[in-house]
Amino acid sequence: MNVRFGVLLTPGIEAPEAVVELARTAEALGYDLVMVPDRPYEPGLLDAWTLLSWVAARTERIRLAPGVLELPLRDPAALARAAAGLDLLSAGRLELALGAGSAWDAIEAMGARRLGADQAVAALGEAIDIVRGVLDAGEPRPLRHLGEHYRIPQVQRGPLPAHRIPVWVGGHEPELLRLAGREAGGWVATLAELPPDGFAAAGKLVDEAAREAGREPAEVRRIVVVGPDADPSALRTLAAEERVDTFVISTDDAAVLRRFAADLRDLPAAVPVVVRPASVRAKRRAGIDYDSVPPSLADTAVEPGDLEYARVRSTYLRGGAPGLVLRPRTVAEVVDALAFVRAHPHLPFGVRSGGHGISGRSTNDGGIVLSVAALNSVEVLDRDRRLVRVGPGARWTDVAAALLPYGWALSSGDYGGVGVGGLATAGGVGWLAREHGLTIDHLRAVEMVLADGSVVRASERENAELFWGVRGAGGNFGVVTSFEFQVDEVGDVGFAQLVVGADDPAELLVRWGAAIEASPRDVSGQLIMGRPRPGRPHVAQLMAVVDAREPETIIERLRPLASVGPLYDQNVVLIPYAGVMANAADGYHQGQGEPVSRSGLIEHLTPEVARAAADLLAGGAVHWFQIRTVGGAVSDVPPDATAYAHRSANFSLVVMGSVERRLDAAWAGMAGHVEGLYLNFETGTGPDKVAAAFPPATLARLRELKRRYDPGTLFRDNFTVDPQEETR
Amino acid sequence: MSDYGHDLLFGAFLTPTAERPHQAVDLAVVADRAGLDLATFQDHPYQPRFHDTWTLLSYAAARTERIHLSGNVLNLPLRPPAVLARSHASLDLLSGGRIELGLGAGGFWDAIEAMGVRRLSPGESVAALEEGIEVIREIWAADKAGPVRVDGQHYRVHGAKRGPAPAHDIRIWVGAYKPRMLRLAGRAADGILPSLAYLPGGADDLAALNEHVDAGAVAAGRDPRAVRRLLNVSGRFAPTGTSFLDGPAEQWAEDLAGLALEHGVSAFILATDDAATIERYAAEVAPATRELVAAERSARS
Ligand SMILES: Cc1cc2nc3c(=O)[nH]c(=O)nc-3n(C[C@H](O)[C@H](O)[C@H](O)COP(=O)(O)OP(=O)(O)OC[C@H]3O[C@@H](n4cnc5c(N)ncnc54)[C@H](O)[C@@H]3O)c2cc1C
């Protein structure tokens, strides 16, 4: 690692644009950091935070830090929120340097209370706790701080910043140096304010305090502000002997910046900066060799003590506590990640794209998660053939939005937040299923990383058997890193949401099933029903997409659906397919607990099936009941063409409950009425479910593939095909 | 019937959501390009789902070119006035004079108190706001002799240096509803900035609001026209008109022109987070409203 360089600007009020221009020049010259002094009592200078925010908007790469913030004039909780916001806006470029207060006369004149030196350091210590506490948004309880200097009854935490914002302390007083050693991620010193040999002595104090607090001295970065006339050889010595890893040149002269950049480029740092302090390492889980995370992944990996952990630990439906989340950004990094996973054969291991897996196996407890969320591009490969390439980390709402300008769409599912990776490796029952088939039916090729780390392409022509298996059981054979789809021309569609009475749920199911089976293929839809509750009218929600532009056609198609029961409410709009999919929630996943669901595929909603389904619903073990249409184009594909084989079904049923045992007891009544299941709606992942998802001939082929591509069952957590077991 | 004769301003009232960090910035850019006069952001520092308004506003100012920006309205109890004055002046200098100061006495006291700030009674918070405005104006008065000296109950600034002077005469707009606050606005502010949705009697309440502001201004020897009447509104474009700001653009223009001519409202800040609505507001509603008001004003004079 090399020493970092920064610039400390003097932001005079006379030429604000020149200050901003200098920051941009520093960025162009390859500087790592721009700092602006904070002297809120000094009318000749621009306000530091305002200027930093402005510079953030006008730069792209360079990191930003106040140098240093006069804490007595800032409220620490408000400061933390502002810091999180600036970090989010600047995509993780903020570093926070705090000072205990220096110009006390001026501070007092501004209306703040004067503190003695030691008191001021104590107040700074409290402020650091508050700042860190507010930033720690993953902690569910509000922050309470009843200290000597700050009294905060309870403040909500958050927002979660884009990265772990380092908190540095600036100054030279012994008490402050000790605070830096005990608490801070960095110590900011100003060379000109120290006596000739003062730096070494001050640094020793910091190190001693760090050791006393059980930290490694290298956890405290050393940031040194130097004047424009600093001697490069003296800086080399400081870097080599005093572990200084960041030099900040105080200048407003672009020529000086250029000179330093030329003189000191590629100066190696004496010791690698410790990225994860002891407090973070203390939360590591057993059995993971954290120190051998491949260098390519070290920066983006997240472990339990990291601030970003809150963002990645859970999935949409399931709470998790993985020991390590690897976040590759390239195919080569996926290869690196799998090598690391191979070295940990006894841990849970989940592959994650969009994190919406119903079974929730893309998170775990104490294991490794490989998240390909960053591989999220959507690009058009061939306009004439409507061929597009999509990364597994893209969400279906993003795919729909990207295809909209071309007048294209790819049927996926009903929810825009769902990821491409999990859905397009298993099936994809979407709003255009009856007309255009499953998502996997549009797949023309994939690129994937296999268990042994090799990168292969699979299509009808290359690795054809693997390509067959990927379309239905993809998670068993590797990590798909890109999908090539042939998409359809789809314009605006009619999107209907109807509410109908369901006093007799079985009767309604039969009528709805018959109506939608008789509909032309441009209609696909679903039905959602709650549990009947005494004294309340029982209703069902019907949704449908009609792929037609003319209002008359849409109305004509909807009429039979609207008359399956008394119509209580209706809402029909003509919108682009991308509009139907623009329903994804913001923010990160905060699922909790264990989801429990059962999936079943159904040929026809006969009175017997409907009776069994109505009984299931009435029993009370089910809190979510949803039937989607398949059939149509889905059934045109021969059962042996893809690993997804239950092609004759017209309906896909999913129910969710809270208690697995109760749900299974209720679900037993569906036996004989369902024929197979769809993996992506099922939470049971054991051999019985695998056998239900894949008919015997399909399963035998999958076992053969597993023996060939993943004999050691590296991919073992989600509907694992056992390579050894013989087919019945 | 009162019309203070101000030129009309049209603005957007944007949610500073932090979950999509750039949403509000992107919408401010849309408003800027569409030709609106103002992009404003609410300020609830105790609400972690929102950006820190000042940081967001500074960032958005750097991404826009023409539009003016302000808090709607900034929470004074959680933002010390001397710092507020300097940061506004700084941003005004950086942006070439595009910053205004929307200021409020703080509404949600439970949340403010939980952040460690002493709860003020309604009367106290009016007094604190008045002192805050004084501190701010004194800091901005860079050319006045001697250091700033404000000896208030709530804010004491003794000997702070003056300046910097902002690039332009930053307007102070106060979020005001109740008589005392309205009279204070008449005495000391450059505008009032209430939300129509918070007026229990709807637009009819504006007459009473104006009376209090006017009385405050006159008592302080000011011309009531020195105080602009801004208003946050919300609405929906629809093919056929049904109610106030629910209908086609032409009907919106009629509705807003009515408020301008009847109650002297001269800035309409639309609460929306939808780019298409912002564009339509700027392209269709603003010019039509201006035309209607200009025609009526010239007919009257
Ligand atoms: C609200 C909601 C609505 C849904 N609606 C529909 C619907 O209408 N139609 C439908 O068909 N499904 C639907 N689903 C189910 C959905 O298809 C699955 O949950 C799918 O697995 C989610 O994909 P993901 O990438 O978001 O999930 P993740 O949780 O990221 O992944 C799920 C599993 O897929 C595998 N996997 C993920 N990425 C890869 C990869 N790159 N390579 C290989 N294997 C991988 C892993 O085994 C992983 O455990 C819905 C789910 C939810 C939560």
mmCIF file of N, CA, C and O in Angstrom, chain A residues 546-582:
data_model
loop_
_atom_site.group_PDB
_atom_site.id
_atom_site.type_symbol
_atom_site.label_atom_id
_atom_site.label_comp_id
_atom_site.label_asym_id
_atom_site.label_seq_id
_atom_site.Cartn_x
_atom_site.Cartn_y
_atom_site.Cartn_z
ATOM 1 N N VAL A 546 -53.207 -7.879 -19.173
ATOM 2 C CA VAL A 546 -53.689 -8.185 -20.516
ATOM 3 C C VAL A 546 -52.736 -7.511 -21.491
ATOM 4 O O VAL A 546 -52.583 -6.287 -21.477
ATOM 5 N N ASP A 547 -52.047 -8.320 -22.290
ATOM 6 C CA ASP A 547 -51.096 -7.741 -23.220
ATOM 7 C C ASP A 547 -51.832 -7.291 -24.469
ATOM 8 O O ASP A 547 -51.835 -7.972 -25.494
ATOM 9 N N ALA A 548 -52.479 -6.156 -24.331
ATOM 10 C CA ALA A 548 -53.208 -5.584 -25.460
ATOM 11 C C ALA A 548 -53.231 -4.086 -25.247
ATOM 12 O O ALA A 548 -53.190 -3.609 -24.121
ATOM 13 N N ARG A 549 -53.247 -3.353 -26.341
ATOM 14 C CA ARG A 549 -53.160 -1.912 -26.245
ATOM 15 C C ARG A 549 -54.543 -1.260 -26.262
ATOM 16 O O ARG A 549 -54.735 -0.190 -25.705
ATOM 17 N N GLU A 550 -55.500 -1.946 -26.932
ATOM 18 C CA GLU A 550 -56.796 -1.311 -27.133
ATOM 19 C C GLU A 550 -57.663 -1.529 -25.895
ATOM 20 O O GLU A 550 -57.868 -2.657 -25.461
ATOM 21 N N PRO A 551 -58.194 -0.432 -25.378
ATOM 22 C CA PRO A 551 -59.041 -0.537 -24.184
ATOM 23 C C PRO A 551 -60.187 -1.537 -24.378
ATOM 24 O O PRO A 551 -60.514 -2.276 -23.446
ATOM 25 N N GLU A 552 -60.760 -1.594 -25.595
ATOM 26 C CA GLU A 552 -61.899 -2.508 -25.810
ATOM 27 C C GLU A 552 -61.460 -3.949 -25.571
ATOM 28 O O GLU A 552 -62.163 -4.732 -24.933
ATOM 29 N N THR A 553 -60.278 -4.303 -26.124
ATOM 30 C CA THR A 553 -59.790 -5.676 -25.952
ATOM 31 C C THR A 553 -59.566 -5.969 -24.468
ATOM 32 O O THR A 553 -59.919 -7.043 -23.974
ATOM 33 N N ILE A 554 -58.983 -5.003 -23.792
ATOM 34 C CA ILE A 554 -58.687 -5.222 -22.377
ATOM 35 C C ILE A 554 -59.988 -5.475 -21.604
ATOM 36 O O ILE A 554 -60.099 -6.426 -20.827
ATOM 37 N N ILE A 555 -60.970 -4.626 -21.851
ATOM 38 C CA ILE A 555 -62.253 -4.780 -21.155
ATOM 39 C C ILE A 555 -62.868 -6.143 -21.479
ATOM 40 O O ILE A 555 -63.341 -6.859 -20.583
ATOM 41 N N GLU A 556 -62.802 -6.496 -22.765
ATOM 42 C CA GLU A 556 -63.380 -7.770 -23.189
ATOM 43 C C GLU A 556 -62.702 -8.945 -22.466
ATOM 44 O O GLU A 556 -63.358 -9.876 -22.013
ATOM 45 N N ARG A 557 -61.384 -8.852 -22.348
ATOM 46 C CA ARG A 557 -60.650 -9.929 -21.676
ATOM 47 C C ARG A 557 -60.975 -9.986 -20.180
ATOM 48 O O ARG A 557 -60.961 -11.056 -19.571
ATOM 49 N N LEU A 558 -61.200 -8.821 -19.598
ATOM 50 C CA LEU A 558 -61.385 -8.786 -18.146
ATOM 51 C C LEU A 558 -62.799 -9.167 -17.716
ATOM 52 O O LEU A 558 -63.012 -9.601 -16.584
ATOM 53 N N ARG A 559 -63.747 -8.996 -18.644
ATOM 54 C CA ARG A 559 -65.148 -9.202 -18.273
ATOM 55 C C ARG A 559 -65.385 -10.564 -17.619
ATOM 56 O O ARG A 559 -65.969 -10.626 -16.530
ATOM 57 N N PRO A 560 -64.902 -11.660 -18.239
ATOM 58 C CA PRO A 560 -65.155 -12.963 -17.603
ATOM 59 C C PRO A 560 -64.515 -13.076 -16.210
ATOM 60 O O PRO A 560 -65.068 -13.721 -15.317
ATOM 61 N N LEU A 561 -63.379 -12.429 -16.020
ATOM 62 C CA LEU A 561 -62.712 -12.493 -14.711
ATOM 63 C C LEU A 561 -63.485 -11.697 -13.674
ATOM 64 O O LEU A 561 -63.629 -12.111 -12.523
ATOM 65 N N ALA A 562 -63.996 -10.547 -14.126
ATOM 66 C CA ALA A 562 -64.698 -9.670 -13.187
ATOM 67 C C ALA A 562 -66.027 -10.262 -12.752
ATOM 68 O O ALA A 562 -66.610 -9.828 -11.759
ATOM 69 N N SER A 563 -66.512 -11.250 -13.491
ATOM 70 C CA SER A 563 -67.833 -11.774 -13.128
ATOM 71 C C SER A 563 -67.743 -13.125 -12.414
ATOM 72 O O SER A 563 -68.745 -13.819 -12.293
ATOM 73 N N VAL A 564 -66.561 -13.478 -11.916
ATOM 74 C CA VAL A 564 -66.486 -14.755 -11.177
ATOM 75 C C VAL A 564 -67.097 -14.631 -9.788
ATOM 76 O O VAL A 564 -67.363 -15.634 -9.125
ATOM 77 N N GLY A 565 -67.324 -13.409 -9.321
ATOM 78 C CA GLY A 565 -67.955 -13.190 -8.020
ATOM 79 C C GLY A 565 -68.425 -11.756 -7.973
ATOM 80 O O GLY A 565 -68.139 -10.990 -8.903
ATOM 81 N N PRO A 566 -69.155 -11.379 -6.933
ATOM 82 C CA PRO A 566 -69.601 -9.976 -6.843
ATOM 83 C C PRO A 566 -68.383 -9.041 -6.808
ATOM 84 O O PRO A 566 -67.466 -9.250 -6.018
ATOM 85 N N LEU A 567 -68.403 -8.040 -7.672
ATOM 86 C CA LEU A 567 -67.243 -7.159 -7.820
ATOM 87 C C LEU A 567 -67.334 -6.016 -6.810
ATOM 88 O O LEU A 567 -68.266 -5.230 -6.817
ATOM 89 N N TYR A 568 -66.366 -5.924 -5.908
ATOM 90 C CA TYR A 568 -66.383 -4.871 -4.885
ATOM 91 C C TYR A 568 -65.543 -3.667 -5.261
ATOM 92 O O TYR A 568 -65.796 -2.546 -4.847
ATOM 93 N N ASP A 569 -64.495 -3.937 -6.005
ATOM 94 C CA ASP A 569 -63.605 -2.818 -6.330
ATOM 95 C C ASP A 569 -62.850 -3.175 -7.597
ATOM 96 O O ASP A 569 -62.578 -4.351 -7.837
ATOM 97 N N GLN A 570 -62.540 -2.173 -8.399
ATOM 98 C CA GLN A 570 -61.753 -2.467 -9.588
ATOM 99 C C GLN A 570 -60.883 -1.280 -9.945
ATOM 100 O O GLN A 570 -61.234 -0.130 -9.725
ATOM 101 N N ASN A 571 -59.724 -1.610 -10.441
ATOM 102 C CA ASN A 571 -58.805 -0.575 -10.870
ATOM 103 C C ASN A 571 -58.067 -1.126 -12.075
ATOM 104 O O ASN A 571 -57.392 -2.139 -11.988
ATOM 105 N N VAL A 572 -58.260 -0.501 -13.217
ATOM 106 C CA VAL A 572 -57.610 -0.973 -14.437
ATOM 107 C C VAL A 572 -56.846 0.187 -15.046
ATOM 108 O O VAL A 572 -57.390 1.282 -15.196
ATOM 109 N N VAL A 573 -55.587 -0.043 -15.337
ATOM 110 C CA VAL A 573 -54.795 1.015 -15.964
ATOM 111 C C VAL A 573 -54.084 0.460 -17.181
ATOM 112 O O VAL A 573 -53.808 -0.739 -17.265
ATOM 113 N N LEU A 574 -53.807 1.368 -18.116
ATOM 114 C CA LEU A 574 -53.025 1.001 -19.294
ATOM 115 C C LEU A 574 -51.634 1.583 -19.079
ATOM 116 O O LEU A 574 -51.449 2.796 -19.101
ATOM 117 N N ILE A 575 -50.666 0.726 -18.799
ATOM 118 C CA ILE A 575 -49.324 1.240 -18.489
ATOM 119 C C ILE A 575 -48.273 0.349 -19.137
ATOM 120 O O ILE A 575 -48.545 -0.785 -19.506
ATOM 121 N N PRO A 576 -47.054 0.881 -19.263
ATOM 122 C CA PRO A 576 -45.983 0.036 -19.790
ATOM 123 C C PRO A 576 -45.725 -1.135 -18.832
ATOM 124 O O PRO A 576 -45.952 -1.005 -17.624
ATOM 125 N N TYR A 577 -45.244 -2.242 -19.380
ATOM 126 C CA TYR A 577 -44.897 -3.376 -18.544
ATOM 127 C C TYR A 577 -43.954 -2.937 -17.409
ATOM 128 O O TYR A 577 -44.088 -3.364 -16.268
ATOM 129 N N ALA A 578 -43.031 -2.031 -17.738
ATOM 130 C CA ALA A 578 -42.092 -1.553 -16.718
ATOM 131 C C ALA A 578 -42.826 -0.845 -15.579
ATOM 132 O O ALA A 578 -42.358 -0.828 -14.442
ATOM 133 N N GLY A 579 -43.989 -0.269 -15.888
ATOM 134 C CA GLY A 579 -44.784 0.380 -14.847
ATOM 135 C C GLY A 579 -45.367 -0.627 -13.886
ATOM 136 O O GLY A 579 -45.443 -0.400 -12.678
ATOM 137 N N VAL A 580 -45.785 -1.784 -14.417
ATOM 138 C CA VAL A 580 -46.315 -2.843 -13.550
ATOM 139 C C VAL A 580 -45.215 -3.332 -12.601
ATOM 140 O O VAL A 580 -45.465 -3.667 -11.449
ATOM 141 N N MET A 581 -43.984 -3.325 -13.093
ATOM 142 C CA MET A 581 -42.877 -3.862 -12.296
ATOM 143 C C MET A 581 -42.223 -2.802 -11.403
ATOM 144 O O MET A 581 -41.271 -3.105 -10.678
ATOM 145 N N ALA A 582 -42.689 -1.572 -11.471
ATOM 146 C CA ALA A 582 -42.058 -0.511 -10.678
ATOM 147 C C ALA A 582 -42.612 -0.508 -9.260
ATOM 148 O O ALA A 582 -43.084 0.497 -8.762
#
